């Protein structure tokens, strides 16, 4: 009997500690980003098994910029790689111009706009772990990316003419007040000439003009496919991919004739990626001499 009594006493002593180690269902949810607790003006709430938190605080913790459109009731969060739009009461968001469905719509509580934290965090590439016992959310930020910087040749949008001139290591070909063109570089095995364009002494576009040594129009089509794969490997699927025929009478679905149609000035091909506020466009259209002009252009859309 003494052994059983001692065991019961031991379990009785351990039970309160076990209960105390788990958070009560009514305790506020705690959020940690890279090990640091995030404090909110309004406590996080649960909706449809999703945690919603104050958008300004979580965007800041994730290293993102943000804005609020009162007329549209829309939250915008962005960094160099992500541009997201979320509307109050709507469970459809836009990530880099792609429509994405959310389980729970943003809402307003006590004058603060709340957004689903898992959706926001994972859209940036962060890892999210929910601990139901402790009622905690642990977020690990996404690794720093460099792909866009490589395509921008380490330049920044709105850099000045003089700044680009000073930092660019390529040999200058020509320039005026609005553009600077440099010697050729290799992209995916093709010769490309980078040209910077300025508006009011602010960099707003970078074009790569390709010199494809084509024996036939199909060689252009192969070049387009290779460059498409190169961009997709860095930035994922584009949000727009369009072969546009100027006249419906010229439309056809024969892939082998696409290049001939583009060279003849009957069609153009445009594929577009949105990376934060940077738009990347792969475009092919007639050079008006029976060949094809092929470009990759980066634009500042902000």
Coordinates of N, CA, C and O in Angstrom, one line a residue, residues 96-188:
X96 N 2.7 39.3 -56.4 CA 3.4 39.5 -57.6 C 2.5 39.4 -58.8 O 2.8 38.7 -59.8
X97 N 1.3 39.9 -58.7 CA 0.3 40.0 -59.8 C -0.4 38.6 -60.0 O -1.2 38.5 -60.9
X98 N -0.1 37.6 -59.2 CA -0.7 36.3 -59.3 C -1.8 36.2 -58.3 O -1.6 36.6 -57.1
X99 N -3.0 35.8 -58.7 CA -4.1 35.6 -57.8 C -4.0 34.4 -56.9 O -3.7 33.3 -57.4
X100 N -4.1 34.6 -55.6 CA -3.9 33.5 -54.7 C -5.1 33.5 -53.7 O -5.4 34.6 -53.1
X101 N -5.7 32.3 -53.4 CA -6.8 32.3 -52.5 C -6.3 32.0 -51.1 O -5.4 31.3 -50.8
X102 N -6.9 32.8 -50.1 CA -6.6 32.6 -48.7 C -7.7 31.9 -48.0 O -8.9 32.0 -48.4
X103 N -7.4 31.2 -46.9 CA -8.5 30.5 -46.1 C -9.3 31.5 -45.4 O -10.5 31.3 -45.1
X104 N -8.6 32.6 -45.0 CA -9.3 33.6 -44.1 C -9.0 35.0 -44.7 O -7.9 35.3 -45.0
X105 N -10.0 35.8 -44.7 CA -9.9 37.2 -45.2 C -9.4 38.1 -44.2 O -9.6 37.9 -43.0
X106 N -8.6 39.2 -44.5 CA -8.2 40.2 -43.6 C -9.5 40.9 -43.0 O -10.6 40.9 -43.6
X107 N -9.3 41.4 -41.8 CA -10.5 42.0 -41.1 C -10.0 43.2 -40.3 O -8.8 43.5 -40.2
X108 N -10.9 43.9 -39.7 CA -10.6 45.1 -38.8 C -11.1 44.8 -37.4 O -12.2 44.3 -37.2
X109 N -10.2 45.0 -36.4 CA -10.6 44.9 -35.0 C -10.0 46.0 -34.2 O -8.8 46.3 -34.3
X110 N -10.9 46.7 -33.5 CA -10.5 47.8 -32.7 C -9.6 48.8 -33.4 O -8.6 49.4 -32.9
X111 N -10.1 49.1 -34.7 CA -9.4 50.1 -35.5 C -8.1 49.7 -36.1 O -7.4 50.5 -36.7
X112 N -7.7 48.4 -36.0 CA -6.5 47.8 -36.6 C -6.9 46.8 -37.6 O -7.8 46.0 -37.5
X113 N -6.1 46.8 -38.7 CA -6.3 45.8 -39.8 C -5.5 44.6 -39.5 O -4.2 44.7 -39.3
X114 N -6.1 43.4 -39.5 CA -5.5 42.2 -39.2 C -5.4 41.3 -40.4 O -6.4 41.2 -41.2
X115 N -4.3 40.6 -40.6 CA -4.1 39.8 -41.8 C -3.6 38.4 -41.3 O -3.1 38.2 -40.3
X116 N -3.9 37.3 -42.2 CA -3.4 36.0 -41.8 C -1.9 35.9 -41.8 O -1.3 36.0 -42.9
X117 N -1.3 35.6 -40.7 CA 0.1 35.6 -40.5 C 0.8 34.5 -41.3 O 1.9 34.7 -41.8
X118 N 0.2 33.3 -41.3 CA 0.9 32.2 -42.0 C 1.0 32.5 -43.5 O 2.0 32.3 -44.1
X119 N -0.1 33.0 -44.0 CA -0.2 33.4 -45.5 C 0.9 34.4 -45.8 O 1.6 34.3 -46.8
X120 N 0.9 35.5 -45.0 CA 1.9 36.6 -45.3 C 3.3 36.1 -45.2 O 4.1 36.3 -46.0
X121 N 3.6 35.3 -44.1 CA 5.0 34.9 -43.9 C 5.4 33.9 -44.9 O 6.5 34.1 -45.5
X122 N 4.6 32.9 -45.3 CA 5.0 31.9 -46.2 C 5.1 32.5 -47.6 O 5.9 32.1 -48.5
X123 N 4.4 33.6 -47.9 CA 4.5 34.3 -49.2 C 5.9 34.9 -49.4 O 6.4 35.0 -50.5
X124 N 6.5 35.3 -48.3 CA 7.8 35.8 -48.3 C 8.9 34.7 -48.4 O 10.1 35.1 -48.5
X125 N 8.5 33.5 -48.2 CA 9.5 32.4 -48.2 C 9.9 32.0 -46.7 O 10.7 31.1 -46.6
X126 N 9.3 32.6 -45.7 CA 9.6 32.3 -44.4 C 9.0 31.0 -43.9 O 8.0 30.5 -44.5
X127 N 9.5 30.4 -42.9 CA 9.0 29.1 -42.3 C 8.2 29.5 -41.1 O 8.6 30.3 -40.2
X128 N 7.0 28.8 -41.0 CA 6.1 29.1 -39.9 C 5.8 27.8 -39.1 O 5.5 26.8 -39.7
X129 N 6.0 27.9 -37.8 CA 5.7 26.7 -36.9 C 4.7 27.2 -35.8 O 5.0 28.1 -35.1
X130 N 3.6 26.4 -35.7 CA 2.6 26.7 -34.7 C 2.7 25.7 -33.5 O 2.7 24.5 -33.8
X131 N 2.8 26.2 -32.3 CA 2.8 25.4 -31.1 C 1.5 25.6 -30.4 O 1.3 26.6 -29.7
X132 N 0.6 24.6 -30.6 CA -0.8 24.7 -30.0 C -0.8 24.7 -28.5 O -1.6 25.4 -27.9
X133 N 0.1 23.9 -27.9 CA 0.2 23.9 -26.4 C 0.6 25.2 -25.8 O 0.0 25.7 -24.9
X134 N 1.6 25.8 -26.4 CA 2.1 27.0 -25.9 C 1.4 28.2 -26.5 O 1.7 29.4 -26.0
X135 N 0.6 28.0 -27.5 CA 0.0 29.1 -28.2 C 1.0 30.1 -28.7 O 0.9 31.3 -28.5
X136 N 2.0 29.6 -29.4 CA 3.1 30.4 -30.0 C 3.2 30.2 -31.4 O 3.0 29.0 -31.9
X137 N 3.6 31.2 -32.2 CA 4.0 31.1 -33.6 C 5.4 31.5 -33.7 O 5.8 32.6 -33.3
X138 N 6.2 30.6 -34.3 CA 7.7 30.9 -34.5 C 7.9 31.0 -36.0 O 7.6 30.0 -36.7
X139 N 8.4 32.1 -36.4 CA 8.7 32.4 -37.8 C 10.2 32.5 -38.0 O 10.8 33.3 -37.3
X140 N 10.7 31.8 -39.0 CA 12.1 32.0 -39.4 C 12.1 32.6 -40.8 O 11.5 32.1 -41.8
X141 N 12.7 33.8 -40.9 CA 12.7 34.6 -42.1 C 13.4 33.8 -43.3 O 14.3 32.9 -43.0
X142 N 13.0 34.1 -44.5 CA 13.5 33.5 -45.7 C 15.0 33.9 -45.8 O 15.4 35.0 -45.5
X143 N 15.8 33.1 -46.4 CA 17.2 33.5 -46.7 C 17.2 34.6 -47.7 O 16.3 34.8 -48.5
X144 N 18.3 35.4 -47.6 CA 18.4 36.6 -48.5 C 18.6 36.1 -49.9 O 19.3 35.2 -50.2
X145 N 17.9 36.8 -50.8 CA 18.0 36.4 -52.2 C 18.9 37.4 -53.0 O 19.0 38.6 -52.5
X146 N 19.5 37.0 -54.1 CA 20.4 37.8 -54.8 C 20.1 37.8 -56.3 O 20.7 38.6 -57.1
X147 N 19.1 37.0 -56.8 CA 18.9 36.8 -58.2 C 18.6 38.2 -58.9 O 19.1 38.5 -60.0
X148 N 17.7 38.9 -58.3 CA 17.3 40.2 -58.9 C 18.5 41.1 -59.0 O 18.6 41.8 -60.0
X149 N 19.3 41.2 -58.0 CA 20.4 42.0 -58.0 C 21.4 41.7 -59.1 O 22.0 42.6 -59.7
X150 N 21.5 40.4 -59.4 CA 22.4 40.0 -60.5 C 21.8 40.5 -61.8 O 22.6 41.0 -62.6
X151 N 20.5 40.4 -62.0 CA 19.9 40.8 -63.3 C 20.0 42.4 -63.4 O 20.0 42.9 -64.5
X152 N 20.0 43.0 -62.2 CA 20.1 44.5 -62.2 C 21.5 45.0 -62.2 O 21.8 46.1 -62.1
X153 N 22.4 44.0 -62.3 CA 23.9 44.3 -62.3 C 24.3 45.1 -61.0 O 25.1 46.1 -61.1
X154 N 23.7 44.8 -59.9 CA 23.9 45.4 -58.6 C 23.6 46.9 -58.6 O 24.0 47.6 -57.7
X155 N 22.8 47.3 -59.5 CA 22.3 48.7 -59.5 C 21.0 48.8 -58.7 O 20.4 47.7 -58.4
X156 N 20.5 50.0 -58.3 CA 19.3 50.2 -57.6 C 18.4 51.1 -58.4 O 18.9 52.1 -59.0
X157 N 17.1 50.8 -58.4 CA 16.2 51.8 -59.1 C 16.3 53.2 -58.5 O 16.5 53.3 -57.3
X158 N 16.2 54.2 -59.3 CA 16.4 55.6 -59.0 C 17.8 56.0 -58.7 O 18.1 57.1 -58.3
X159 N 18.8 55.1 -59.0 CA 20.2 55.5 -58.9 C 20.4 56.6 -60.0 O 19.7 56.6 -61.1
X160 N 21.3 57.5 -59.8 CA 21.6 58.6 -60.7 C 22.4 58.1 -61.9 O 23.1 57.0 -61.8
X161 N 22.4 58.9 -62.9 CA 23.3 58.6 -64.1 C 24.7 58.5 -63.7 O 25.4 57.5 -64.1
X162 N 25.2 59.4 -62.9 CA 26.6 59.4 -62.5 C 26.9 58.2 -61.6 O 28.0 57.6 -61.8
X163 N 26.0 57.8 -60.8 CA 26.2 56.6 -59.9 C 26.4 55.3 -60.7 O 27.2 54.5 -60.5
X164 N 25.5 55.2 -61.7 CA 25.6 54.0 -62.6 C 26.9 54.0 -63.4 O 27.6 53.0 -63.5
X165 N 27.2 55.1 -63.9 CA 28.5 55.3 -64.7 C 29.7 54.9 -63.8 O 30.6 54.2 -64.3
X166 N 29.7 55.3 -62.6 CA 30.8 55.0 -61.7 C 30.9 53.6 -61.3 O 32.0 53.0 -61.2
X167 N 29.8 52.9 -61.1 CA 29.8 51.5 -60.6 C 29.8 50.5 -61.7 O 30.3 49.3 -61.4
X168 N 29.4 50.8 -62.9 CA 29.4 49.8 -64.0 C 30.8 49.6 -64.5 O 31.6 50.5 -64.8
X169 N 31.2 48.3 -64.6 CA 32.6 47.9 -64.9 C 32.8 47.6 -66.4 O 33.9 47.5 -66.9
X170 N 31.7 47.5 -67.2 CA 31.7 47.2 -68.6 C 32.2 48.4 -69.4 O 32.2 49.6 -69.0
X171 N 32.7 48.1 -70.6 CA 33.2 49.2 -71.5 C 32.0 49.9 -72.1 O 31.1 49.3 -72.6
X172 N 32.1 51.2 -72.1 CA 31.0 52.1 -72.6 C 31.0 52.0 -74.1 O 32.0 52.2 -74.7
X173 N 29.7 51.9 -74.7 CA 29.6 52.0 -76.1 C 29.1 53.3 -76.6 O 29.6 54.0 -77.4
X174 N 28.0 53.8 -76.0 CA 27.5 55.1 -76.3 C 26.6 55.6 -75.1 O 26.1 54.8 -74.3
X175 N 26.3 56.9 -75.1 CA 25.5 57.5 -74.1 C 24.9 58.8 -74.5 O 25.4 59.4 -75.5
X176 N 23.8 59.2 -73.9 CA 23.3 60.6 -74.0 C 22.7 60.8 -72.6 O 22.9 60.1 -71.6
X177 N 21.9 61.9 -72.5 CA 21.3 62.2 -71.2 C 20.3 61.2 -70.6 O 20.0 61.2 -69.4
X178 N 19.8 60.4 -71.5 CA 18.7 59.5 -71.2 C 19.1 58.0 -71.1 O 18.3 57.2 -70.6
X179 N 20.3 57.7 -71.6 CA 20.6 56.3 -71.6 C 22.1 56.1 -71.6 O 22.9 57.0 -72.0
X180 N 22.6 54.9 -71.2 CA 24.0 54.5 -71.2 C 24.0 53.0 -71.8 O 23.3 52.2 -71.2
X181 N 24.8 52.8 -72.8 CA 24.8 51.5 -73.4 C 26.2 50.9 -73.3 O 27.2 51.6 -73.5
X182 N 26.3 49.6 -72.9 CA 27.6 49.0 -72.6 C 27.9 47.8 -73.5 O 27.0 47.3 -74.2
X183 N 29.2 47.4 -73.5 CA 29.6 46.3 -74.3 C 28.8 45.0 -73.9 O 28.2 44.9 -72.9
X184 N 29.0 44.0 -74.8 CA 28.2 42.8 -74.7 C 28.6 41.9 -73.5 O 29.8 41.9 -73.1
X185 N 27.6 41.2 -72.9 CA 27.9 40.2 -71.9 C 27.2 38.9 -72.4 O 26.5 38.9 -73.4
X186 N 27.5 37.8 -71.7 CA 26.9 36.5 -72.0 C 25.7 36.3 -71.1 O 25.9 36.3 -69.9
X187 N 24.6 35.9 -71.6 CA 23.4 35.5 -70.8 C 22.9 34.2 -71.4 O 22.5 34.2 -72.6
X188 N 23.0 33.1 -70.7 CA 22.6 31.8 -71.1 C 23.1 31.4 -72.5 O 22.5 30.7 -73.3

